[in-house]
Amino acid sequence: MGDGEPRHVAVVGGGIAGLTAAWALRSGAGPAGPVRVTLLETSDRLGGKLRTAPLGDGRVDVGPDAFVARRPEALALCAELGLDGELVPPGARGAAVWARGRLRTLPDGLALGLPTRLAPLVRSGILDLAGLARASLDLVRPPRPSRSGADGADRSVGEIVRSRLGPQVLARLADPLIGGINAGPASEMSAAAVFPPLLDADRAGGSLFRALRPPPARNGAAAEPAPVFLAPRGGMTRIVDELAGALERDDVDVRTDAPVDTLRPDDGGWSLEVAGATLRADAVILAVPAPVAAALLHPVEESLAGLLGTIDYASVTTVTLRMAEAGVPGPLQGTGFLVPAEQGLLVTGCTFLSVKWPHLQRPGEVLLRVSSGRFGDPRADQLDDDALVARVLDELGAILGVTGPPLETVVTRWTEAFPQYRVGHLELVAAMEKAAAGLPGPLALAGAAYRGVGIPACIASGRLAADLVRGGGR
């Protein structure tokens, strides 16, 4: 790269992390000068898991339908794109869990699925008397600090919750709520990666109930709770569309149907084989799933590829249903419900789309989105679409009393899409980042496999990757 030439960065992957990385680079100028960006996406569309599909006379999100508003990254990106004035919260609050034979409203005061107060937990009916007695020991017999966590070692969410609050809290609250984020078992999930305050509380000792409570409001005043989730009017793909338009206006070379077949070092940079042609880049961002990154890097750095290959993924399938209102007993309360794995059902959760998002309401209709699939449970993958819809309707009949065939269905299969954050995950990621820093050319990793699966976390990973390669990756 000669003096005055633009620095060229190839971003591989057009999901929200890759799009954000390209956006952060588009007008940046690091020590090497201005940045020219090429974004390469294997499929025919941008956005990754941010996807909409036609349903009835409108469109619905078949992936994430909102982002967590208490992290700043998605809010900041929406503001940069001019979408901050178009963000709306859900039109309903609260959710339920299928426990002890019926839907039971989740208790107030949960901290990422864990109870912080006993009385609301008792009123919810989610635990039986034995489960409540076991959980209440947290308040009357505070345990000592965890020896296994005292030295800074990671522990699983399940190990901490089971030992502190009992197996029912783990199975009926922590597993469907915390485990549901990654579509995996909380018993194997890294507390350091998915819920650091839980690990801190475990190390400190004392009551988890008390340690996880939010601080009291200033002056004792009860403030109106801020929205937990937000989404642009028109759905989450508004973010993708605005990003794509902004990148095009800034002369970013965005290519779909552009699979990267090989990646090899080239005189301090990289050569990529893209759909039969060679692309030369001074730096690369791999914003792709870990197995894809592993395959590309295996010829370059086998040890890094091996680390990437240790991350397992779960598959999830969603079935979005347009139902006649007469076939869905109501009124539906809250935004939906979760189903613990201990119930043995195929359905893991259901969102009441037309209740959660008032703009989706249509006279005489109800929109539902049902999820199935967890790590280690391949049943949904083994059914074709018709059999899957039939099974989902049977289970909705038992839970909600749904009757009659749907007016319309959309089945969306997210194959190997949810990375599993096992104990020691952050140490694994640190080792990957160290290995990437030692590659022959600047290269950064981004996406859901590393430091968070949510939209704000993926946005943060894209920005961090852009910062790394803008400075030369060193």
XYZ file of C-alpha atoms in Angstrom:
474
model
C 0.000 0.000 0.000
C 1.684 3.173 -1.193
C 1.471 6.618 0.306
C -1.873 8.294 -0.355
C -3.645 5.109 -1.442
C -6.906 4.360 0.349
C -6.725 1.590 2.909
C -9.016 -1.259 1.836
C -10.924 -3.332 4.394
C -13.001 -6.365 3.431
C -15.906 -7.081 5.775
C -17.077 -10.673 5.382
C -20.678 -11.072 6.524
C -23.682 -8.828 6.067
C -25.476 -9.348 9.364
C -25.871 -6.547 11.881
C -22.259 -6.917 13.119
C -20.789 -6.741 9.620
C -23.047 -3.882 8.580
C -22.077 -1.928 11.696
C -18.390 -2.584 11.069
C -18.724 -1.238 7.518
C -20.689 1.753 8.818
C -18.012 2.526 11.406
C -15.289 2.307 8.761
C -17.063 4.142 5.942
C -15.646 7.591 6.675
C -13.011 6.737 9.222
C -9.371 7.547 8.776
C -6.827 5.718 10.875
C -3.065 6.115 10.962
C -2.803 4.640 7.447
C -5.208 7.139 5.890
C -8.775 6.966 4.542
C -10.651 3.679 4.442
C -12.244 1.998 1.445
C -14.695 -0.761 2.383
C -16.023 -3.820 0.585
C -18.777 -5.800 2.316
C -19.273 -9.407 1.168
C -22.424 -11.367 1.986
C -22.884 -15.002 0.935
C -26.681 -14.917 0.694
C -28.931 -12.792 -1.480
C -29.908 -10.455 1.341
C -28.409 -8.359 4.125
C -29.363 -8.420 7.783
C -28.642 -11.935 8.969
C -31.203 -12.802 11.639
C -32.965 -9.456 11.121
C -35.543 -10.580 8.605
C -39.172 -9.875 7.792
C -41.685 -11.963 5.861
C -45.079 -11.155 4.333
C -48.064 -12.200 6.410
C -51.606 -11.171 5.589
C -51.597 -7.626 4.282
C -48.366 -6.684 6.071
C -44.934 -7.908 7.096
C -43.673 -9.338 10.376
C -40.276 -9.954 11.907
C -39.401 -13.650 11.806
C -36.171 -13.067 13.739
C -35.626 -10.624 16.615
C -38.504 -8.152 16.803
C -36.882 -5.651 19.208
C -33.622 -4.813 20.932
C -32.767 -4.341 24.602
C -33.010 -0.625 25.324
C -30.864 -0.598 28.464
C -27.664 -1.097 26.483
C -26.625 1.997 24.508
C -25.252 0.544 21.268
C -28.474 -0.013 19.307
C -29.924 3.274 20.489
C -26.792 5.108 19.360
C -26.823 3.427 15.951
C -30.499 4.282 15.434
C -29.736 7.889 16.322
C -26.913 8.004 13.772
C -29.279 6.623 11.127
C -32.054 9.096 11.997
C -34.317 6.376 13.375
C -34.304 7.475 17.002
C -37.601 9.345 16.575
C -39.261 6.235 15.187
C -38.511 3.814 18.019
C -41.528 2.404 19.822
C -41.886 0.137 22.856
C -44.134 -2.934 22.921
C -47.793 -2.241 23.485
C -47.996 -4.799 26.303
C -45.922 -5.716 29.319
C -45.231 -8.928 31.131
C -45.036 -12.550 30.093
C -45.903 -15.963 31.458
C -44.342 -19.380 31.882
C -46.045 -22.752 31.454
C -45.667 -24.315 34.897
C -47.666 -26.691 37.052
C -50.305 -27.267 34.384
C -51.125 -23.730 33.305
C -49.753 -20.368 32.247
C -48.480 -18.378 35.211
C -47.464 -14.733 35.029
C -43.802 -14.120 35.680
C -43.325 -12.390 39.040
C -42.330 -8.763 39.365
C -38.748 -7.985 40.233
C -36.969 -10.586 38.116
C -33.323 -9.918 37.290
C -32.707 -11.653 33.965
C -35.054 -14.413 35.035
C -34.033 -14.714 38.680
C -36.289 -13.654 41.557
C -35.225 -10.801 43.795
C -38.250 -10.797 46.126
C -40.040 -13.707 47.720
C -43.616 -12.413 47.881
C -44.121 -11.978 44.101
C -42.563 -15.401 43.568
C -45.034 -16.945 46.009
C -48.006 -15.234 44.335
C -46.948 -16.403 40.872
C -47.558 -20.068 41.694
C -44.624 -21.098 39.492
C -42.970 -23.051 42.326
C -44.654 -25.584 44.575
C -44.282 -25.495 48.353
C -41.040 -27.465 48.299
C -39.570 -25.168 45.660
C -40.591 -22.058 47.598
C -39.135 -23.410 50.829
C -35.852 -24.156 49.085
C -35.677 -20.726 47.439
C -36.555 -18.917 50.680
C -33.448 -20.329 52.368
C -31.539 -17.720 50.393
C -33.042 -15.051 52.670
C -32.869 -16.745 56.049
C -29.636 -18.677 55.682
C -27.308 -16.690 53.433
C -24.549 -18.936 52.089
C -20.890 -18.191 52.386
C -18.998 -16.885 49.355
C -18.471 -19.536 46.708
C -15.047 -21.140 47.064
C -15.013 -22.166 43.415
C -15.692 -18.585 42.331
C -13.482 -16.839 44.835
C -10.396 -17.184 42.652
C -12.086 -15.525 39.692
C -13.028 -18.776 37.957
C -16.158 -18.881 35.841
C -19.119 -21.049 36.865
C -22.262 -22.106 35.086
C -25.513 -20.251 35.622
C -27.136 -23.560 36.475
C -24.586 -24.492 39.124
C -25.010 -21.181 40.917
C -28.800 -21.059 40.727
C -29.288 -24.676 41.746
C -26.977 -24.391 44.742
C -28.374 -21.052 45.909
C -32.078 -21.115 44.992
C -32.868 -24.714 44.208
C -33.699 -26.861 41.162
C -37.191 -25.439 40.583
C -35.941 -21.867 40.161
C -33.369 -23.195 37.725
C -35.826 -25.278 35.698
C -38.818 -22.925 35.655
C -37.222 -19.464 35.593
C -33.492 -19.410 34.870
C -33.497 -22.051 32.166
C -36.375 -20.717 30.037
C -35.365 -17.055 30.454
C -31.554 -17.035 30.607
C -31.135 -20.252 28.651
C -33.695 -19.094 26.119
C -31.475 -16.196 25.038
C -28.957 -18.658 23.593
C -31.366 -21.550 22.993
C -29.250 -23.647 25.315
C -29.266 -25.142 28.810
C -28.524 -22.775 31.667
C -26.840 -25.701 33.410
C -23.915 -25.352 30.963
C -24.006 -21.605 30.353
C -21.161 -19.317 31.399
C -22.241 -16.907 34.116
C -19.319 -14.617 33.311
C -20.451 -14.336 29.688
C -24.230 -14.096 30.036
C -24.904 -12.749 33.551
C -21.811 -11.241 35.252
C -23.776 -9.813 38.228
C -24.819 -13.367 39.130
C -21.198 -14.484 39.254
C -20.236 -11.402 41.284
C -23.034 -12.085 43.768
C -22.017 -15.718 44.062
C -18.425 -14.749 44.798
C -19.455 -12.171 47.391
C -21.774 -14.449 49.314
C -24.926 -13.334 51.078
C -28.398 -13.432 49.578
C -28.807 -13.609 45.798
C -32.278 -12.124 46.180
C -30.840 -9.015 47.778
C -27.682 -8.798 45.678
C -29.612 -8.816 42.388
C -32.182 -6.202 43.364
C -31.892 -2.876 41.538
C -30.845 0.073 43.707
C -33.720 2.058 45.214
C -34.954 5.099 43.338
C -33.484 8.423 44.410
C -35.477 10.230 47.083
C -37.704 7.182 47.266
C -39.699 8.339 44.249
C -41.164 5.639 42.019
C -40.164 6.613 38.498
C -42.033 5.459 35.435
C -40.134 2.374 34.270
C -38.208 2.894 31.066
C -39.016 0.554 28.171
C -37.018 -2.654 28.304
C -37.320 -3.192 24.549
C -37.603 -0.905 21.545
C -38.014 -1.383 17.803
C -38.367 0.906 14.785
C -41.848 1.339 13.386
C -42.118 -1.087 10.511
C -39.862 -3.719 12.038
C -36.222 -4.432 12.716
C -35.234 -4.551 9.056
C -35.660 -0.771 9.017
C -32.217 -0.697 10.659
C -30.814 -2.943 7.931
C -32.424 -0.899 5.149
C -31.155 2.394 6.568
C -27.654 0.999 7.023
C -27.586 -0.400 3.491
C -28.767 2.914 2.050
C -26.221 4.899 4.051
C -23.391 2.587 2.982
C -24.394 2.923 -0.653
C -24.443 6.705 -0.397
C -20.955 6.608 1.119
C -19.643 4.505 -1.782
C -19.178 1.314 0.212
C -19.001 -1.645 -2.176
C -21.784 -3.893 -0.856
C -22.038 -7.275 -2.565
C -24.627 -9.976 -1.963
C -24.383 -13.479 -3.465
C -20.648 -13.078 -2.850
C -19.330 -16.094 -0.931
C -15.711 -15.986 0.172
C -14.159 -19.311 -0.811
C -10.616 -18.846 0.480
C -8.621 -16.378 2.552
C -4.819 -16.216 2.433
C -2.103 -13.817 3.599
C -0.758 -11.481 0.921
C 2.183 -9.129 1.597
C 0.946 -7.893 4.964
C -2.690 -7.979 3.869
C -5.100 -10.562 2.508
C -6.309 -12.072 -0.743
C -9.880 -13.345 -0.840
C -11.334 -15.586 -3.514
C -14.851 -14.279 -4.017
C -17.128 -16.026 -6.495
C -14.204 -16.985 -8.704
C -12.406 -13.618 -8.558
C -9.546 -12.401 -6.358
C -10.037 -9.439 -4.043
C -7.035 -7.809 -2.351
C -7.612 -6.187 1.061
C -5.265 -4.600 3.564
C -7.379 -5.851 6.471
C -10.299 -8.230 6.994
C -13.196 -8.383 9.422
C -14.826 -11.810 9.711
C -18.382 -11.101 10.859
C -19.570 -14.636 10.228
C -20.508 -17.611 12.442
C -17.555 -19.250 14.176
C -17.597 -22.428 12.016
C -17.400 -20.296 8.846
C -14.518 -18.281 10.278
C -12.806 -21.533 11.309
C -13.049 -22.954 7.783
C -11.585 -19.792 6.241
C -8.750 -19.547 8.776
C -7.798 -23.226 8.960
C -5.209 -22.988 6.139
C -3.806 -19.798 7.697
C -3.689 -20.505 11.433
C -4.820 -23.967 12.455
C -4.775 -23.232 16.188
C -7.124 -20.256 15.849
C -9.404 -22.300 13.618
C -9.402 -25.012 16.266
C -10.481 -22.551 18.956
C -13.291 -21.255 16.743
C -14.388 -24.816 16.066
C -15.052 -25.472 19.754
C -18.108 -23.184 19.765
C -21.268 -25.210 19.293
C -24.473 -23.827 17.812
C -28.166 -24.518 18.354
C -30.876 -24.445 15.719
C -34.215 -22.724 16.271
C -37.335 -22.745 14.130
C -40.109 -20.169 14.309
C -43.668 -20.721 13.117
C -45.580 -17.480 12.605
C -49.337 -17.964 12.530
C -52.158 -15.762 11.325
C -55.180 -17.085 13.210
C -58.860 -16.240 13.192
C -59.639 -14.437 16.431
C -62.477 -16.852 17.106
C -59.945 -19.708 17.288
C -57.772 -18.074 19.965
C -59.484 -17.788 23.349
C -58.730 -14.454 24.888
C -57.999 -11.898 25.793
C -54.313 -12.720 25.562
C -52.342 -11.213 28.433
C -48.819 -9.829 28.144
C -46.381 -10.335 25.314
C -46.313 -14.130 25.326
C -45.096 -17.135 27.272
C -42.117 -19.471 27.722
C -42.068 -23.244 28.138
C -39.418 -24.837 30.384
C -37.500 -27.772 28.945
C -38.717 -29.955 31.815
C -42.189 -29.926 30.237
C -40.931 -31.984 27.293
C -42.855 -29.957 24.710
C -41.594 -28.986 21.275
C -42.708 -25.376 21.773
C -40.174 -23.319 23.732
C -42.061 -20.038 23.646
C -44.753 -18.006 21.954
C -44.981 -14.280 21.226
C -48.414 -12.662 20.931
C -47.307 -10.492 18.027
C -50.554 -8.601 17.497
C -50.751 -7.830 21.226
C -47.093 -6.934 21.620
C -47.094 -4.650 18.563
C -50.392 -2.767 18.116
C -49.535 -1.782 14.534
C -49.866 -5.463 13.595
C -53.444 -5.704 14.840
C -56.101 -6.530 12.248
C -59.831 -6.935 12.907
C -60.791 -10.539 13.482
C -57.208 -11.840 13.491
C -54.493 -12.802 15.978
C -50.815 -13.130 15.062
C -48.668 -15.588 17.017
C -45.008 -16.488 16.628
C -43.995 -19.829 18.118
C -40.397 -20.910 18.728
C -39.028 -24.437 18.937
C -35.566 -25.902 19.229
C -32.862 -25.947 21.885
C -29.303 -27.172 21.881
C -29.435 -30.962 22.001
C -33.096 -31.130 20.913
C -33.294 -31.855 17.156
C -37.018 -32.683 17.034
C -38.057 -29.575 15.101
C -35.324 -30.188 12.531
C -36.601 -33.719 11.993
C -40.117 -32.581 11.037
C -41.104 -31.122 7.690
C -42.974 -27.832 7.690
C -46.467 -29.351 7.631
C -45.725 -31.789 10.448
C -44.065 -29.049 12.484
C -47.060 -26.712 12.127
C -49.435 -29.522 13.104
C -47.382 -30.319 16.220
C -47.184 -26.643 17.189
C -50.950 -26.253 16.825
C -51.554 -29.305 19.011
C -49.384 -27.881 21.776
C -50.935 -24.417 21.462
C -54.295 -26.112 21.818
C -53.211 -27.608 25.143
C -51.658 -24.372 26.420
C -53.889 -21.624 24.994
C -56.958 -23.522 23.839
C -56.272 -22.611 20.206
C -58.670 -24.268 17.763
C -59.059 -24.364 14.013
C -56.500 -24.190 11.224
C -54.409 -21.055 10.749
C -55.308 -18.609 8.023
C -51.638 -18.443 7.046
C -48.288 -19.741 8.302
C -44.636 -18.814 7.821
C -41.978 -21.328 8.888
C -38.457 -19.929 9.348
C -35.563 -22.247 10.143
C -32.534 -20.703 11.818
C -30.083 -23.571 11.352
C -26.972 -23.579 13.563
C -27.660 -19.947 14.432
C -27.315 -19.637 18.226
C -23.791 -19.952 19.696
C -23.434 -21.691 23.033
C -21.522 -19.789 25.722
C -20.147 -22.523 27.947
C -18.153 -22.072 31.147
C -14.849 -20.396 30.300
C -16.243 -18.760 27.163
C -14.658 -15.350 27.758
C -11.234 -16.937 28.276
C -11.765 -18.789 24.992
C -12.635 -15.539 23.220
C -9.573 -13.813 24.687
C -7.404 -16.629 23.307
C -9.017 -16.210 19.882
C -8.410 -12.477 19.893
C -4.778 -12.978 20.898
C -4.288 -15.491 18.101
C -5.967 -13.169 15.581
C -3.636 -10.339 16.605
C -0.673 -12.537 15.647
C -1.828 -13.282 12.093
C 0.266 -12.140 9.101
C -2.245 -9.404 8.269
C -4.738 -7.314 10.252
C -7.869 -9.354 10.970
C -10.671 -8.970 13.515
C -13.573 -11.199 14.533
C -17.102 -9.912 15.040
C -20.570 -11.273 15.638
C -22.713 -13.207 18.077
C -20.164 -15.928 18.792
C -17.959 -13.829 21.033
C -19.202 -11.312 23.601
C -22.989 -11.350 23.402
C -25.753 -12.621 21.140
C -28.122 -9.658 21.392
C -28.372 -6.906 18.807
C -26.595 -4.265 20.950
C -23.740 -6.704 21.655
C -23.358 -7.528 17.963
C -23.322 -3.824 17.111
C -20.615 -3.317 19.743
C -18.569 -6.170 18.270
C -18.779 -4.624 14.790
C -17.562 -1.258 16.060
C -14.724 -2.864 18.029
C -13.606 -4.829 14.966
C -13.620 -1.630 12.899
C -11.482 0.128 15.506
C -8.985 -2.758 15.514
C -8.433 -2.902 11.770
C -8.554 0.867 11.312
C -5.490 1.027 13.520
C -3.793 -1.757 11.609
C -5.035 -4.578 13.826
C -2.089 -4.283 16.199
